[in-house]
């Protein structure tokens, strides 16, 4: 049984007078112990997907099953201690009045009341595990550096011994060396505490470093899903190829002939969502709705 199943998730927003689907019939599953990446450019719907799974926002359609239970506004409360989240800007996710110790306690206090001493013990244990010094307990959150603050957010997430942590651009605001330290901490947690991750990032190389499988989103929908090896070494969707070409340009230029995207077309409302920019587009792509299809063991939303 998968730890997380997302079926046909749908969310509309309004842009001026027009409605658009920020999350457009998204389906995927995440196995126990797995680190599943969601990558895609800014605005493609990654954070909205995460907030719908966490029930921080109301979905307009779809079903979410976590650890065998269907989630709704009521049932989600019962599983929140097993389903934690880490955000891009950790400072904003804490109450500024809290000290580190009290901030970390909130990760458990909302869902369980283990008693004052036990709560204190577990918060201190989580803080130590996350690599912060005991002498920091009474510091205010805003008195921590960016990297320390992200460690505090990790401590708050692991205090409840969760099964899954959703990391939404959890290391994007950190400089490269601090980012590497936090990634190592997340990997250690996975090894030692068997925590699974839904790892959201715009950085394909970072996803390669930590994930087992990767989902690529474009304009609210999944355009490709596969193992890290499949996505990084043999991408099938033109958008994935383009994303990869952007990060591995010198190497990939030799293999892919279409890193130039200078022939932008009119969007095709009825057709493929990538038609406008796709270097491989054919006329039929503008007329047919293109869904994620399974073929020869791969999942790709492309007619070719
Ligand atoms: N509350 C809202 N009202 C209207 N539109 C919204 C709202 N929240 C998000 N959007 C829009 O929905 C789309 C998806 O946003 P989302 O935050 O999920 O993107 P993202 O992939 O997380 O991007 P980023 O990488 O920049 O964090 C964007 O076009 C965004 O402007
Ligand atoms: S369906 Fe056509 S336009 Fe869409 S990604 Fe495939 S080739 Fe490009
Ligand atoms: Mg986001």
XYZ file of C-alpha atoms and ligand atoms in Angstrom:
344
model
C 0.000 0.000 0.000
C 1.322 3.426 -0.938
C 1.860 5.895 1.907
C 0.292 8.731 -0.073
C -2.104 8.518 -2.980
C -3.254 11.606 -4.829
C -6.091 11.073 -7.279
C -7.260 13.635 -9.793
C -6.470 16.628 -7.594
C -7.940 19.847 -8.950
C -7.796 23.494 -7.865
C -8.963 26.599 -9.703
C -7.954 30.184 -9.044
C -9.186 33.371 -10.625
C -6.849 35.658 -12.494
C -8.815 38.869 -12.946
C -12.002 37.563 -14.517
C -10.644 34.344 -15.948
C -10.446 31.091 -14.068
C -7.451 28.836 -14.467
C -6.484 25.465 -13.084
C -3.452 25.862 -10.819
C -3.581 22.103 -10.182
C -5.134 20.287 -13.094
C -6.143 16.671 -12.415
C -2.897 15.676 -10.751
C -2.489 12.007 -9.722
C 0.499 10.238 -8.209
C 1.488 7.949 -5.388
C 4.389 7.882 -2.954
C 5.624 4.636 -1.421
C 6.738 4.168 2.184
C 10.370 5.188 2.585
C 10.436 6.942 -0.778
C 11.634 10.434 -1.615
C 9.471 11.706 -4.455
C 10.416 14.989 -6.099
C 8.088 17.499 -7.723
C 9.960 19.845 -10.043
C 8.860 22.559 -12.423
C 9.222 26.262 -13.011
C 7.772 28.976 -10.813
C 3.970 29.055 -10.878
C 3.480 25.503 -12.186
C 1.439 24.517 -9.126
C 3.922 22.767 -6.822
C 3.081 24.647 -3.620
C -0.636 24.578 -4.350
C -0.431 20.787 -4.684
C 1.345 20.608 -1.310
C -1.157 22.882 0.396
C -4.055 20.804 -0.946
C -2.497 17.590 0.380
C -2.038 19.252 3.792
C -5.601 20.635 3.623
C -4.297 24.154 4.155
C -6.437 24.943 1.105
C -9.714 23.525 -0.073
C -9.500 21.439 -3.272
C -12.087 21.775 -6.023
C -11.815 18.089 -6.817
C -9.889 14.910 -6.212
C -9.052 12.505 -3.443
C -6.089 12.193 -1.087
C -5.357 8.965 0.772
C -2.657 9.010 3.422
C -1.586 5.808 5.155
C -4.829 4.121 4.111
C -7.142 6.935 5.267
C -9.013 9.279 2.981
C -8.261 12.837 4.074
C -10.856 15.528 4.549
C -10.964 18.552 6.847
C -11.799 16.315 9.818
C -9.641 13.236 9.205
C -6.574 15.314 8.375
C -6.361 16.398 12.018
C -5.966 12.772 13.067
C -2.971 12.216 10.785
C -1.211 15.577 11.051
C 1.367 14.268 13.477
C 2.389 11.733 10.806
C 2.268 14.304 8.005
C 4.488 17.316 8.556
C 5.627 20.129 6.309
C 8.707 22.324 5.975
C 8.435 25.619 4.121
C 10.819 27.778 2.123
C 10.872 30.643 4.626
C 11.043 29.002 8.027
C 11.065 32.281 9.987
C 7.572 33.087 8.712
C 6.303 29.654 9.690
C 7.057 30.255 13.389
C 5.301 32.620 15.744
C 7.938 35.366 16.227
C 7.243 35.470 19.963
C 8.419 31.892 20.442
C 11.787 30.762 21.618
C 13.398 27.891 19.706
C 12.300 25.388 22.358
C 8.681 26.561 22.389
C 8.546 26.829 18.599
C 9.695 23.236 18.197
C 7.154 22.048 20.788
C 4.343 23.327 18.561
C 5.109 20.473 16.147
C 3.655 18.063 18.703
C 1.491 20.168 20.990
C -1.226 20.657 18.373
C -1.744 16.935 17.872
C -0.819 15.226 21.122
C -0.505 16.130 24.763
C 2.368 14.040 26.078
C 2.698 16.088 29.312
C 5.069 18.944 30.092
C 8.183 16.917 30.867
C 7.844 14.536 27.953
C 7.158 17.438 25.581
C 10.271 19.173 26.862
C 12.360 16.026 26.487
C 11.183 15.359 22.944
C 11.689 18.979 21.839
C 15.257 18.960 23.164
C 15.941 15.627 21.496
C 14.607 16.926 18.149
C 16.657 20.126 18.422
C 19.819 18.160 19.103
C 19.042 15.761 16.268
C 18.608 18.686 13.902
C 22.114 19.836 14.804
C 21.365 22.889 16.981
C 23.177 23.623 20.218
C 21.525 23.259 23.635
C 22.546 26.832 24.365
C 20.051 28.000 21.688
C 16.915 26.732 23.484
C 15.858 30.161 24.701
C 16.803 32.150 21.634
C 13.982 33.751 19.715
C 13.489 32.247 16.252
C 14.463 35.520 14.543
C 17.790 35.387 16.374
C 18.796 32.288 14.388
C 20.566 32.327 11.017
C 18.695 31.117 7.907
C 20.305 27.676 8.076
C 19.717 27.380 11.836
C 16.134 28.421 11.371
C 15.597 25.733 8.738
C 17.088 23.242 11.222
C 14.560 24.529 13.778
C 11.773 23.869 11.253
C 13.132 20.347 10.746
C 13.211 19.824 14.528
C 9.578 20.964 14.725
C 8.673 18.555 11.914
C 10.406 15.511 13.429
C 9.302 15.964 17.045
C 6.091 14.069 16.257
C 7.949 11.166 14.567
C 6.194 11.696 11.222
C 5.898 9.177 8.405
C 6.018 11.813 5.673
C 7.460 15.310 5.472
C 6.494 17.595 2.610
C 9.456 19.879 1.917
C 8.397 22.880 -0.154
C 11.569 24.550 -1.460
C 12.968 23.782 1.999
C 16.543 24.641 1.048
C 16.001 27.224 -1.706
C 16.644 30.231 0.496
C 19.947 28.863 1.822
C 23.412 29.359 0.417
C 25.020 26.375 -1.270
C 27.078 25.061 1.653
C 24.243 25.404 4.179
C 21.893 23.830 1.640
C 24.230 20.824 1.395
C 24.254 20.463 5.203
C 20.462 20.562 5.417
C 20.147 18.020 2.577
C 22.542 15.716 4.452
C 20.376 16.085 7.549
C 17.244 15.167 5.563
C 19.032 12.122 4.130
C 20.140 11.044 7.601
C 16.574 11.340 8.879
C 15.444 9.141 6.060
C 18.055 6.499 6.839
C 17.665 6.520 10.593
C 13.991 7.314 11.079
C 12.551 5.915 7.818
C 10.876 9.223 6.998
C 9.479 9.591 3.472
C 9.576 12.896 1.617
C 7.607 14.754 -0.964
C 10.412 17.039 -2.044
C 9.300 20.116 -3.943
C 11.930 22.134 -5.760
C 12.507 24.123 -8.936
C 16.052 22.720 -8.967
C 16.328 19.532 -10.997
C 19.910 18.893 -9.875
C 18.900 19.110 -6.236
C 16.062 16.660 -6.910
C 18.571 14.313 -8.514
C 20.683 14.487 -5.371
C 17.974 13.430 -2.930
C 15.001 11.856 -4.772
C 14.223 8.333 -5.982
C 11.569 9.417 -8.458
C 10.688 12.767 -9.980
C 7.423 14.261 -11.167
C 7.734 17.128 -13.653
C 4.910 19.675 -13.597
C 4.060 22.272 -16.199
C 1.124 24.709 -16.018
C -0.651 22.784 -13.270
C -0.280 19.286 -14.708
C 2.184 16.427 -14.603
C 3.951 16.176 -17.948
C 6.336 13.397 -17.007
C 7.097 11.069 -14.111
C 9.901 8.567 -13.723
C 12.882 7.413 -11.730
C 15.747 9.869 -11.296
C 17.757 7.840 -13.815
C 14.944 7.937 -16.385
C 14.318 11.655 -15.998
C 17.980 12.677 -15.895
C 19.387 10.305 -18.486
C 16.517 9.621 -20.830
C 13.810 12.283 -20.513
C 10.905 11.766 -22.886
C 8.836 14.945 -22.656
C 10.162 17.956 -24.594
C 9.623 20.161 -21.524
C 11.698 17.841 -19.313
C 14.402 17.878 -21.990
C 14.340 21.638 -22.033
C 14.521 21.849 -18.231
C 17.442 19.473 -18.250
C 19.127 21.340 -21.065
C 18.965 24.501 -18.959
C 20.883 22.898 -16.092
C 23.232 20.622 -18.033
C 23.538 22.777 -21.130
C 27.092 22.091 -22.268
C 26.655 18.324 -21.922
C 23.175 18.070 -23.246
C 23.542 20.348 -26.271
C 25.314 17.565 -28.110
C 22.492 15.104 -27.530
C 19.474 17.309 -27.960
C 19.072 19.443 -30.983
C 16.420 21.739 -29.686
C 17.536 23.897 -26.829
C 16.474 26.977 -28.755
C 12.948 28.024 -28.108
C 12.710 31.055 -30.334
C 9.689 30.048 -32.394
C 6.912 30.765 -29.933
C 3.445 29.918 -31.240
C -0.020 31.000 -30.273
C -1.195 28.977 -27.252
C -3.487 26.072 -28.127
C -6.327 26.107 -25.605
C -7.688 22.790 -26.822
C -4.366 21.070 -27.288
C -1.158 20.216 -25.499
C -0.318 22.705 -22.737
C 3.294 22.888 -23.946
C 2.368 23.489 -27.594
C 3.232 27.182 -27.450
C 6.912 26.567 -26.693
C 7.486 22.979 -27.787
C 10.320 22.612 -30.291
C 8.843 19.304 -31.529
C 5.213 20.394 -31.895
C 3.142 19.087 -34.798
C -0.152 20.519 -35.934
C -2.137 17.712 -34.294
C -0.671 18.763 -30.897
C -2.744 21.952 -31.015
C -5.999 20.044 -31.439
C -5.870 17.129 -29.032
C -6.052 17.279 -25.265
C -2.885 15.518 -24.089
C -3.048 13.517 -20.873
C -0.345 11.724 -18.925
C -0.026 8.345 -20.665
C 1.752 5.146 -19.652
C 3.785 3.593 -22.427
C 6.684 1.151 -22.320
C 7.023 1.628 -18.575
C 7.193 5.432 -18.809
C 4.655 8.122 -17.917
C 4.634 11.066 -20.324
C 2.036 13.595 -21.472
C 3.119 13.896 -25.099
C 1.648 12.664 -28.373
C 5.095 11.798 -29.678
N -4.439 32.386 -3.628
C -4.223 32.473 -4.941
N -5.057 33.175 -5.751
C -4.857 33.227 -7.098
N -3.857 32.594 -7.718
C -2.998 31.894 -6.966
C -3.125 31.790 -5.545
N -2.124 31.014 -5.071
C -1.394 30.650 -6.144
N -1.915 31.176 -7.275
C -1.424 30.974 -8.650
O -1.440 29.573 -8.900
C -0.332 29.213 -9.705
C 0.463 28.139 -8.990
O 1.075 28.715 -7.845
P 2.047 27.879 -6.891
O 2.368 28.730 -5.728
O 1.443 26.554 -6.630
O 3.329 27.707 -7.840
P 4.747 27.063 -7.522
O 4.974 26.005 -8.534
O 4.830 26.669 -6.093
O 5.733 28.280 -7.826
P 7.099 28.729 -7.068
O 8.177 27.811 -7.617
O 7.297 30.137 -7.513
O 6.927 28.583 -5.597
C 0.445 30.498 -9.960
O 0.026 30.990 -11.205
C 0.002 31.417 -8.844
O 0.048 32.764 -9.240
S 2.220 16.704 -27.573
Fe 3.226 17.880 -29.216
S 3.361 19.980 -28.403
Fe 2.946 18.623 -26.683
S 4.923 18.128 -25.819
Fe 4.433 16.501 -27.265
S 5.330 17.162 -29.219
Fe 5.273 18.954 -27.901
Mg 6.005 27.329 -4.471
